[in-house]
């Protein structure tokens, strides 16, 4: 199915509002890949799906932004591995994705030949983890780890599982949203053999939770790996509280626990997706209390320069004295909490 993906501008005929010439300019800098599943979804569901996949001129004009503001490269002891927090690493095991998201924070890398993940870089990463006892949690990402063959992924999971200090492995994949048919029975049978796995998906809009995606999530749930979701706050796509609430409800209905809503990082080529922090806080206000607590993820900003992720919450304390706190409830009412 991936081989039939749209990768050049002229194949985008018929998609509303697309100017092939402009798309072609962008694809010289950042690759495009829209697989047939997503193409069909764009046609039936419209703008939220189109904007995440079809290049826009704006990707070329946000020059003050940096390619790697989070300094993933600076905190990288070996190519493709970022060791920032004491006990966990990000490990790039694939350079490809089933769809190249226009908002990708690793836009500088994904889908590009230069600086790609190779067998040798994977080996170097595994060796680093083996030699570094502090690492207890390994996050497989990329690109998308589920674009590896079952055999390759199995080999990586096996190696990692043999390391005594590695207590857990996370797979970060957008495939359940972008190519749900990749979640095959064979893949899930392989994943089920590991009892140290967590799987974090990446859904951004309720329209991504199709019948096929629900089937994929159901299968993934049979592996025993707890499922989470990392959503990126995207201007014009999911920055309304109602849209985000619907997404969170549909995720938990499929037993996917929302983990993070990421504020869009200041990554070059993605500036047009960034919202204000107030917008993000308003979205959070629309979730907490209104929905089951299991539907409410943490809203995080990732500090530039490698400072790590920090959760942001709407202010709930209105005032405080020795005897009490004055607090805003989820319903907007004002309450006094005795101290
Ligand atoms: C986000 C991130 C992690 C994982 O953070 P958690 O809060 O544990 O999910 C690890 N390393 C880096 C560099 C990260 O950016
Ligand atoms: S699937 Fe993830 S890594 Fe790949 S382009 Fe989308 S956001 Fe980037």
GROMACS .gro file of C-alpha atoms and ligand atoms in nm:
model
  362
    1UNK     CA    1   0.000   0.000   0.000
    2UNK     CA    2   0.287   0.237   0.078
    3UNK     CA    3   0.431   0.193  -0.270
    4UNK     CA    4   0.115   0.351  -0.408
    5UNK     CA    5   0.161   0.663  -0.197
    6UNK     CA    6   0.137   1.008  -0.346
    7UNK     CA    7   0.482   1.163  -0.329
    8UNK     CA    8   0.474   1.431  -0.598
    9UNK     CA    9   0.262   1.737  -0.649
   10UNK     CA   10   0.094   1.638  -0.976
   11UNK     CA   11  -0.062   1.334  -0.808
   12UNK     CA   12  -0.259   1.564  -0.582
   13UNK     CA   13  -0.509   1.653  -0.850
   14UNK     CA   14  -0.859   1.667  -0.718
   15UNK     CA   15  -0.765   1.759  -0.364
   16UNK     CA   16  -0.945   2.085  -0.285
   17UNK     CA   17  -0.735   2.399  -0.248
   18UNK     CA   18  -0.407   2.245  -0.364
   19UNK     CA   19  -0.169   2.436  -0.589
   20UNK     CA   20   0.069   2.174  -0.735
   21UNK     CA   21   0.342   2.427  -0.810
   22UNK     CA   22   0.364   2.541  -0.449
   23UNK     CA   23   0.349   2.186  -0.323
   24UNK     CA   24   0.642   2.102  -0.552
   25UNK     CA   25   0.850   2.381  -0.397
   26UNK     CA   26   0.791   2.247  -0.051
   27UNK     CA   27   0.860   1.885  -0.138
   28UNK     CA   28   1.208   1.985  -0.251
   29UNK     CA   29   1.280   2.067   0.112
   30UNK     CA   30   1.050   1.834   0.309
   31UNK     CA   31   0.924   1.509   0.159
   32UNK     CA   32   0.559   1.429   0.110
   33UNK     CA   33   0.410   1.084   0.145
   34UNK     CA   34   0.036   1.034   0.148
   35UNK     CA   35  -0.061   0.670   0.134
   36UNK     CA   36  -0.383   0.553  -0.036
   37UNK     CA   37  -0.560   0.500   0.298
   38UNK     CA   38  -0.500   0.861   0.400
   39UNK     CA   39  -0.579   0.989   0.047
   40UNK     CA   40  -0.923   0.831   0.073
   41UNK     CA   41  -0.966   0.970   0.421
   42UNK     CA   42  -0.873   1.321   0.303
   43UNK     CA   43  -1.140   1.300   0.037
   44UNK     CA   44  -1.412   1.186   0.274
   45UNK     CA   45  -1.319   1.386   0.585
   46UNK     CA   46  -1.169   1.705   0.445
   47UNK     CA   47  -0.960   1.982   0.595
   48UNK     CA   48  -0.824   1.838   0.923
   49UNK     CA   49  -0.681   1.544   0.733
   50UNK     CA   50  -0.565   1.746   0.432
   51UNK     CA   51  -0.374   2.002   0.638
   52UNK     CA   52  -0.176   1.737   0.822
   53UNK     CA   53  -0.058   1.578   0.498
   54UNK     CA   54  -0.052   1.823   0.209
   55UNK     CA   55   0.249   2.058   0.203
   56UNK     CA   56   0.179   2.427   0.237
   57UNK     CA   57   0.394   2.722   0.135
   58UNK     CA   58   0.403   2.834   0.498
   59UNK     CA   59   0.649   2.553   0.569
   60UNK     CA   60   0.917   2.750   0.386
   61UNK     CA   61   0.866   3.092   0.540
   62UNK     CA   62   0.910   3.057   0.916
   63UNK     CA   63   1.287   3.109   0.908
   64UNK     CA   64   1.338   3.240   1.263
   65UNK     CA   65   1.253   2.892   1.388
   66UNK     CA   66   1.521   2.628   1.435
   67UNK     CA   67   1.543   2.278   1.294
   68UNK     CA   68   1.624   2.123   1.630
   69UNK     CA   69   1.519   2.362   1.907
   70UNK     CA   70   1.498   2.076   2.158
   71UNK     CA   71   1.864   1.992   2.099
   72UNK     CA   72   1.804   1.625   2.038
   73UNK     CA   73   2.139   1.617   1.860
   74UNK     CA   74   2.329   1.786   2.143
   75UNK     CA   75   2.205   1.528   2.395
   76UNK     CA   76   2.296   1.248   2.158
   77UNK     CA   77   2.583   1.023   2.267
   78UNK     CA   78   2.555   0.814   1.949
   79UNK     CA   79   2.372   0.892   1.627
   80UNK     CA   80   1.998   0.840   1.653
   81UNK     CA   81   1.983   0.817   2.031
   82UNK     CA   82   1.895   1.100   2.267
   83UNK     CA   83   1.980   1.057   2.633
   84UNK     CA   84   1.852   1.361   2.818
   85UNK     CA   85   1.666   1.235   3.121
   86UNK     CA   86   1.866   1.012   3.354
   87UNK     CA   87   1.668   0.691   3.318
   88UNK     CA   88   1.538   0.688   2.962
   89UNK     CA   89   1.645   0.732   2.602
   90UNK     CA   90   1.483   0.807   2.270
   91UNK     CA   91   1.607   0.559   2.013
   92UNK     CA   92   1.550   0.621   1.642
   93UNK     CA   93   1.508   0.288   1.466
   94UNK     CA   94   1.342   0.396   1.144
   95UNK     CA   95   1.365   0.688   0.912
   96UNK     CA   96   1.033   0.638   0.740
   97UNK     CA   97   0.670   0.695   0.821
   98UNK     CA   98   0.345   0.586   0.661
   99UNK     CA   99   0.263   0.954   0.614
  100UNK     CA  100   0.490   1.252   0.647
  101UNK     CA  101   0.303   1.475   0.889
  102UNK     CA  102   0.350   1.837   0.802
  103UNK     CA  103   0.375   1.925   1.171
  104UNK     CA  104   0.648   1.671   1.247
  105UNK     CA  105   0.897   1.789   1.510
  106UNK     CA  106   1.165   1.576   1.343
  107UNK     CA  107   1.107   1.728   1.005
  108UNK     CA  108   1.479   1.780   0.965
  109UNK     CA  109   1.523   1.405   0.952
  110UNK     CA  110   1.223   1.194   0.860
  111UNK     CA  111   1.198   1.063   0.509
  112UNK     CA  112   1.533   1.208   0.412
  113UNK     CA  113   1.829   1.005   0.297
  114UNK     CA  114   2.090   1.222   0.463
  115UNK     CA  115   2.146   1.153   0.829
  116UNK     CA  116   1.935   0.841   0.809
  117UNK     CA  117   1.901   0.557   1.052
  118UNK     CA  118   2.105   0.257   0.937
  119UNK     CA  119   2.173  -0.094   1.061
  120UNK     CA  120   2.500   0.043   1.197
  121UNK     CA  121   2.335   0.329   1.386
  122UNK     CA  122   2.085   0.086   1.538
  123UNK     CA  123   2.371  -0.139   1.644
  124UNK     CA  124   2.555   0.158   1.797
  125UNK     CA  125   2.241   0.257   1.988
  126UNK     CA  126   2.190  -0.095   2.122
  127UNK     CA  127   2.554  -0.108   2.232
  128UNK     CA  128   2.519   0.226   2.410
  129UNK     CA  129   2.210   0.106   2.596
  130UNK     CA  130   2.382  -0.220   2.690
  131UNK     CA  131   2.672  -0.027   2.837
  132UNK     CA  132   2.462   0.232   3.020
  133UNK     CA  133   2.299   0.082   3.331
  134UNK     CA  134   2.111   0.403   3.409
  135UNK     CA  135   1.879   0.342   3.113
  136UNK     CA  136   1.568   0.160   3.233
  137UNK     CA  137   1.321   0.283   2.969
  138UNK     CA  138   1.383   0.281   2.593
  139UNK     CA  139   1.154   0.473   2.358
  140UNK     CA  140   1.161   0.336   2.005
  141UNK     CA  141   1.074   0.606   1.758
  142UNK     CA  142   1.189   0.749   1.428
  143UNK     CA  143   1.035   0.787   1.182
  144UNK     CA  144   0.798   0.509   1.272
  145UNK     CA  145   0.920   0.184   1.431
  146UNK     CA  146   0.622  -0.001   1.285
  147UNK     CA  147   0.754   0.063   0.935
  148UNK     CA  148   1.023  -0.189   1.015
  149UNK     CA  149   0.947  -0.547   0.918
  150UNK     CA  150   0.813  -0.767   1.197
  151UNK     CA  151   1.145  -0.955   1.192
  152UNK     CA  152   1.360  -0.645   1.232
  153UNK     CA  153   1.147  -0.502   1.508
  154UNK     CA  154   1.140  -0.840   1.682
  155UNK     CA  155   1.521  -0.854   1.669
  156UNK     CA  156   1.549  -0.509   1.831
  157UNK     CA  157   1.293  -0.594   2.100
  158UNK     CA  158   1.471  -0.920   2.172
  159UNK     CA  159   1.810  -0.750   2.213
  160UNK     CA  160   1.664  -0.483   2.440
  161UNK     CA  161   1.471  -0.735   2.647
  162UNK     CA  162   1.792  -0.925   2.716
  163UNK     CA  163   1.948  -0.621   2.884
  164UNK     CA  164   1.894  -0.661   3.259
  165UNK     CA  165   1.867  -0.289   3.336
  166UNK     CA  166   1.609  -0.218   3.063
  167UNK     CA  167   1.281  -0.252   3.249
  168UNK     CA  168   1.045  -0.121   2.985
  169UNK     CA  169   1.028  -0.048   2.616
  170UNK     CA  170   0.793   0.197   2.452
  171UNK     CA  171   0.699   0.193   2.085
  172UNK     CA  172   0.593   0.531   1.951
  173UNK     CA  173   0.392   0.490   1.634
  174UNK     CA  174   0.146   0.688   1.428
  175UNK     CA  175   0.064   0.386   1.213
  176UNK     CA  176  -0.262   0.305   1.396
  177UNK     CA  177  -0.385   0.641   1.263
  178UNK     CA  178  -0.208   0.665   0.929
  179UNK     CA  179  -0.193   0.305   0.808
  180UNK     CA  180  -0.404   0.091   1.042
  181UNK     CA  181  -0.380  -0.213   0.814
  182UNK     CA  182  -0.014  -0.242   0.916
  183UNK     CA  183  -0.140  -0.364   1.254
  184UNK     CA  184  -0.164  -0.723   1.140
  185UNK     CA  185  -0.234  -1.033   1.342
  186UNK     CA  186   0.123  -1.145   1.281
  187UNK     CA  187   0.264  -0.818   1.416
  188UNK     CA  188   0.044  -0.840   1.725
  189UNK     CA  189   0.137  -1.202   1.783
  190UNK     CA  190   0.503  -1.097   1.783
  191UNK     CA  191   0.440  -0.800   2.015
  192UNK     CA  192   0.241  -1.021   2.255
  193UNK     CA  193   0.552  -1.221   2.329
  194UNK     CA  194   0.697  -0.923   2.516
  195UNK     CA  195   0.567  -0.837   2.861
  196UNK     CA  196   0.768  -0.515   2.895
  197UNK     CA  197   0.606  -0.314   2.615
  198UNK     CA  198   0.405   0.006   2.613
  199UNK     CA  199   0.267   0.148   2.292
  200UNK     CA  200   0.205   0.516   2.238
  201UNK     CA  201   0.001   0.613   1.934
  202UNK     CA  202  -0.042   0.958   1.782
  203UNK     CA  203  -0.393   1.069   1.688
  204UNK     CA  204  -0.475   1.435   1.634
  205UNK     CA  205  -0.836   1.448   1.521
  206UNK     CA  206  -1.151   1.242   1.587
  207UNK     CA  207  -1.184   1.180   1.212
  208UNK     CA  208  -0.868   0.970   1.232
  209UNK     CA  209  -1.051   0.715   1.445
  210UNK     CA  210  -1.207   0.522   1.160
  211UNK     CA  211  -1.343   0.170   1.157
  212UNK     CA  212  -1.003   0.047   1.038
  213UNK     CA  213  -0.822   0.238   1.312
  214UNK     CA  214  -1.058   0.095   1.573
  215UNK     CA  215  -0.986  -0.253   1.445
  216UNK     CA  216  -0.612  -0.184   1.469
  217UNK     CA  217  -0.647  -0.058   1.826
  218UNK     CA  218  -0.853  -0.360   1.923
  219UNK     CA  219  -0.579  -0.585   1.791
  220UNK     CA  220  -0.307  -0.387   1.964
  221UNK     CA  221  -0.500  -0.415   2.287
  222UNK     CA  222  -0.478  -0.793   2.264
  223UNK     CA  223  -0.096  -0.769   2.289
  224UNK     CA  224  -0.126  -0.667   2.653
  225UNK     CA  225   0.082  -0.352   2.597
  226UNK     CA  226  -0.093  -0.052   2.755
  227UNK     CA  227  -0.193   0.192   2.481
  228UNK     CA  228  -0.140   0.564   2.510
  229UNK     CA  229  -0.173   0.859   2.276
  230UNK     CA  230   0.038   1.166   2.216
  231UNK     CA  231  -0.152   1.439   2.041
  232UNK     CA  232  -0.003   1.757   1.900
  233UNK     CA  233  -0.202   2.075   1.946
  234UNK     CA  234  -0.250   2.202   1.591
  235UNK     CA  235  -0.393   2.534   1.485
  236UNK     CA  236  -0.715   2.498   1.289
  237UNK     CA  237  -0.718   2.122   1.339
  238UNK     CA  238  -0.776   2.035   1.704
  239UNK     CA  239  -0.742   2.366   1.890
  240UNK     CA  240  -1.112   2.384   1.981
  241UNK     CA  241  -1.209   2.229   2.315
  242UNK     CA  242  -1.502   2.040   2.156
  243UNK     CA  243  -1.283   1.876   1.892
  244UNK     CA  244  -1.019   1.775   2.145
  245UNK     CA  245  -1.284   1.645   2.386
  246UNK     CA  246  -1.434   1.430   2.111
  247UNK     CA  247  -1.090   1.292   2.025
  248UNK     CA  248  -1.014   1.208   2.389
  249UNK     CA  249  -1.351   1.037   2.431
  250UNK     CA  250  -1.304   0.827   2.122
  251UNK     CA  251  -0.952   0.727   2.226
  252UNK     CA  252  -1.061   0.605   2.568
  253UNK     CA  253  -1.361   0.429   2.417
  254UNK     CA  254  -1.098   0.225   2.231
  255UNK     CA  255  -0.896   0.178   2.551
  256UNK     CA  256  -0.624   0.421   2.453
  257UNK     CA  257  -0.521   0.639   2.744
  258UNK     CA  258  -0.441   0.998   2.638
  259UNK     CA  259  -0.087   1.065   2.759
  260UNK     CA  260   0.026   1.404   2.633
  261UNK     CA  261  -0.107   1.696   2.439
  262UNK     CA  262   0.210   1.855   2.308
  263UNK     CA  263   0.218   2.225   2.249
  264UNK     CA  264   0.368   2.264   1.901
  265UNK     CA  265   0.744   2.302   1.936
  266UNK     CA  266   0.922   2.591   1.770
  267UNK     CA  267   1.045   2.369   1.489
  268UNK     CA  268   1.133   2.519   1.154
  269UNK     CA  269   0.872   2.437   0.893
  270UNK     CA  270   0.587   2.393   1.141
  271UNK     CA  271   0.529   2.748   1.269
  272UNK     CA  272   0.191   2.778   1.096
  273UNK     CA  273   0.051   2.504   1.319
  274UNK     CA  274   0.146   2.670   1.646
  275UNK     CA  275  -0.123   2.816   1.868
  276UNK     CA  276  -0.093   3.043   2.169
  277UNK     CA  277  -0.047   2.889   2.513
  278UNK     CA  278  -0.385   3.043   2.610
  279UNK     CA  279  -0.547   2.835   2.337
  280UNK     CA  280  -0.388   2.522   2.481
  281UNK     CA  281  -0.499   2.609   2.832
  282UNK     CA  282  -0.854   2.673   2.709
  283UNK     CA  283  -0.854   2.330   2.549
  284UNK     CA  284  -0.744   2.176   2.879
  285UNK     CA  285  -1.014   2.369   3.063
  286UNK     CA  286  -1.262   2.205   2.827
  287UNK     CA  287  -1.143   1.857   2.925
  288UNK     CA  288  -1.082   1.845   3.301
  289UNK     CA  289  -1.399   1.771   3.491
  290UNK     CA  290  -1.614   1.765   3.181
  291UNK     CA  291  -1.481   1.424   3.080
  292UNK     CA  292  -1.383   1.114   3.270
  293UNK     CA  293  -1.044   1.174   3.427
  294UNK     CA  294  -0.902   0.894   3.214
  295UNK     CA  295  -0.970   1.109   2.908
  296UNK     CA  296  -0.750   1.392   3.029
  297UNK     CA  297  -0.382   1.394   2.929
  298UNK     CA  298  -0.113   1.633   3.046
  299UNK     CA  299  -0.060   1.941   2.832
  300UNK     CA  300   0.315   1.988   2.797
  301UNK     CA  301   0.566   2.226   2.651
  302UNK     CA  302   0.911   2.094   2.569
  303UNK     CA  303   1.172   2.345   2.677
  304UNK     CA  304   1.418   2.458   2.411
  305UNK     CA  305   1.780   2.368   2.468
  306UNK     CA  306   1.698   2.032   2.624
  307UNK     CA  307   1.520   2.151   2.938
  308UNK     CA  308   1.264   1.873   2.909
  309UNK     CA  309   0.885   1.862   2.918
  310UNK     CA  310   0.687   2.073   3.161
  311UNK     CA  311   0.311   2.038   3.216
  312UNK     CA  312   0.094   2.348   3.204
  313UNK     CA  313  -0.240   2.374   3.381
  314UNK     CA  314  -0.509   2.639   3.373
  315UNK     CA  315  -0.482   2.848   3.690
  316UNK     CA  316  -0.735   2.719   3.937
  317UNK     CA  317  -0.630   2.910   4.249
  318UNK     CA  318  -0.792   3.252   4.245
  319UNK     CA  319  -0.663   3.366   4.583
  320UNK     CA  320  -0.532   3.233   4.909
  321UNK     CA  321  -0.516   3.340   5.273
  322UNK     CA  322  -0.419   3.168   5.597
  323UNK     CA  323  -0.755   3.002   5.635
  324UNK     CA  324  -0.860   2.912   5.284
  325UNK     CA  325  -0.801   2.884   4.915
  326UNK     CA  326  -1.041   3.032   4.667
  327UNK     CA  327  -1.056   2.797   4.375
  328UNK     CA  328  -1.228   2.786   4.039
  329UNK     CA  329  -1.415   2.461   3.978
  330UNK     CA  330  -1.445   2.285   3.644
  331UNK     CA  331  -1.794   2.434   3.610
  332UNK     CA  332  -1.654   2.787   3.629
  333UNK     CA  333  -1.793   2.839   3.980
  334UNK     CA  334  -1.587   2.982   4.268
  335UNK     CA  335  -1.533   2.763   4.572
  336UNK     CA  336  -1.365   2.805   4.908
  337UNK     CA  337  -1.136   2.528   5.023
  338UNK     CA  338  -1.061   2.537   5.398
  339UNK     CA  339  -0.697   2.501   5.507
  340LIG     C1  340   0.977   1.330   2.571
  340LIG     C2  341   1.108   1.275   2.590
  340LIG     C3  342   1.127   1.158   2.666
  340LIG     C4  343   1.013   1.086   2.734
  340LIG     O1  344   0.956   1.165   2.831
  340LIG     P1  345   0.838   1.110   2.922
  340LIG     O2  346   0.789   1.230   2.993
  340LIG     O3  347   0.898   1.006   3.011
  340LIG     O4  348   0.738   1.049   2.829
  340LIG     C5  349   1.255   1.112   2.683
  340LIG     N1  350   1.360   1.176   2.628
  340LIG     C6  351   1.346   1.288   2.554
  340LIG     C7  352   1.464   1.353   2.497
  340LIG     C8  353   1.218   1.341   2.533
  340LIG     O5  354   1.204   1.451   2.459
  341LIG     S1  355   0.456   0.983   1.199
  341LIG    FE1  356   0.566   1.090   1.365
  341LIG     S2  357   0.779   1.093   1.300
  341LIG    FE2  358   0.656   1.042   1.120
  341LIG     S3  359   0.619   1.237   1.018
  341LIG    FE3  360   0.445   1.199   1.153
  341LIG     S4  361   0.499   1.304   1.345
  341LIG    FE4  362   0.689   1.280   1.226
   0.00000   0.00000   0.00000
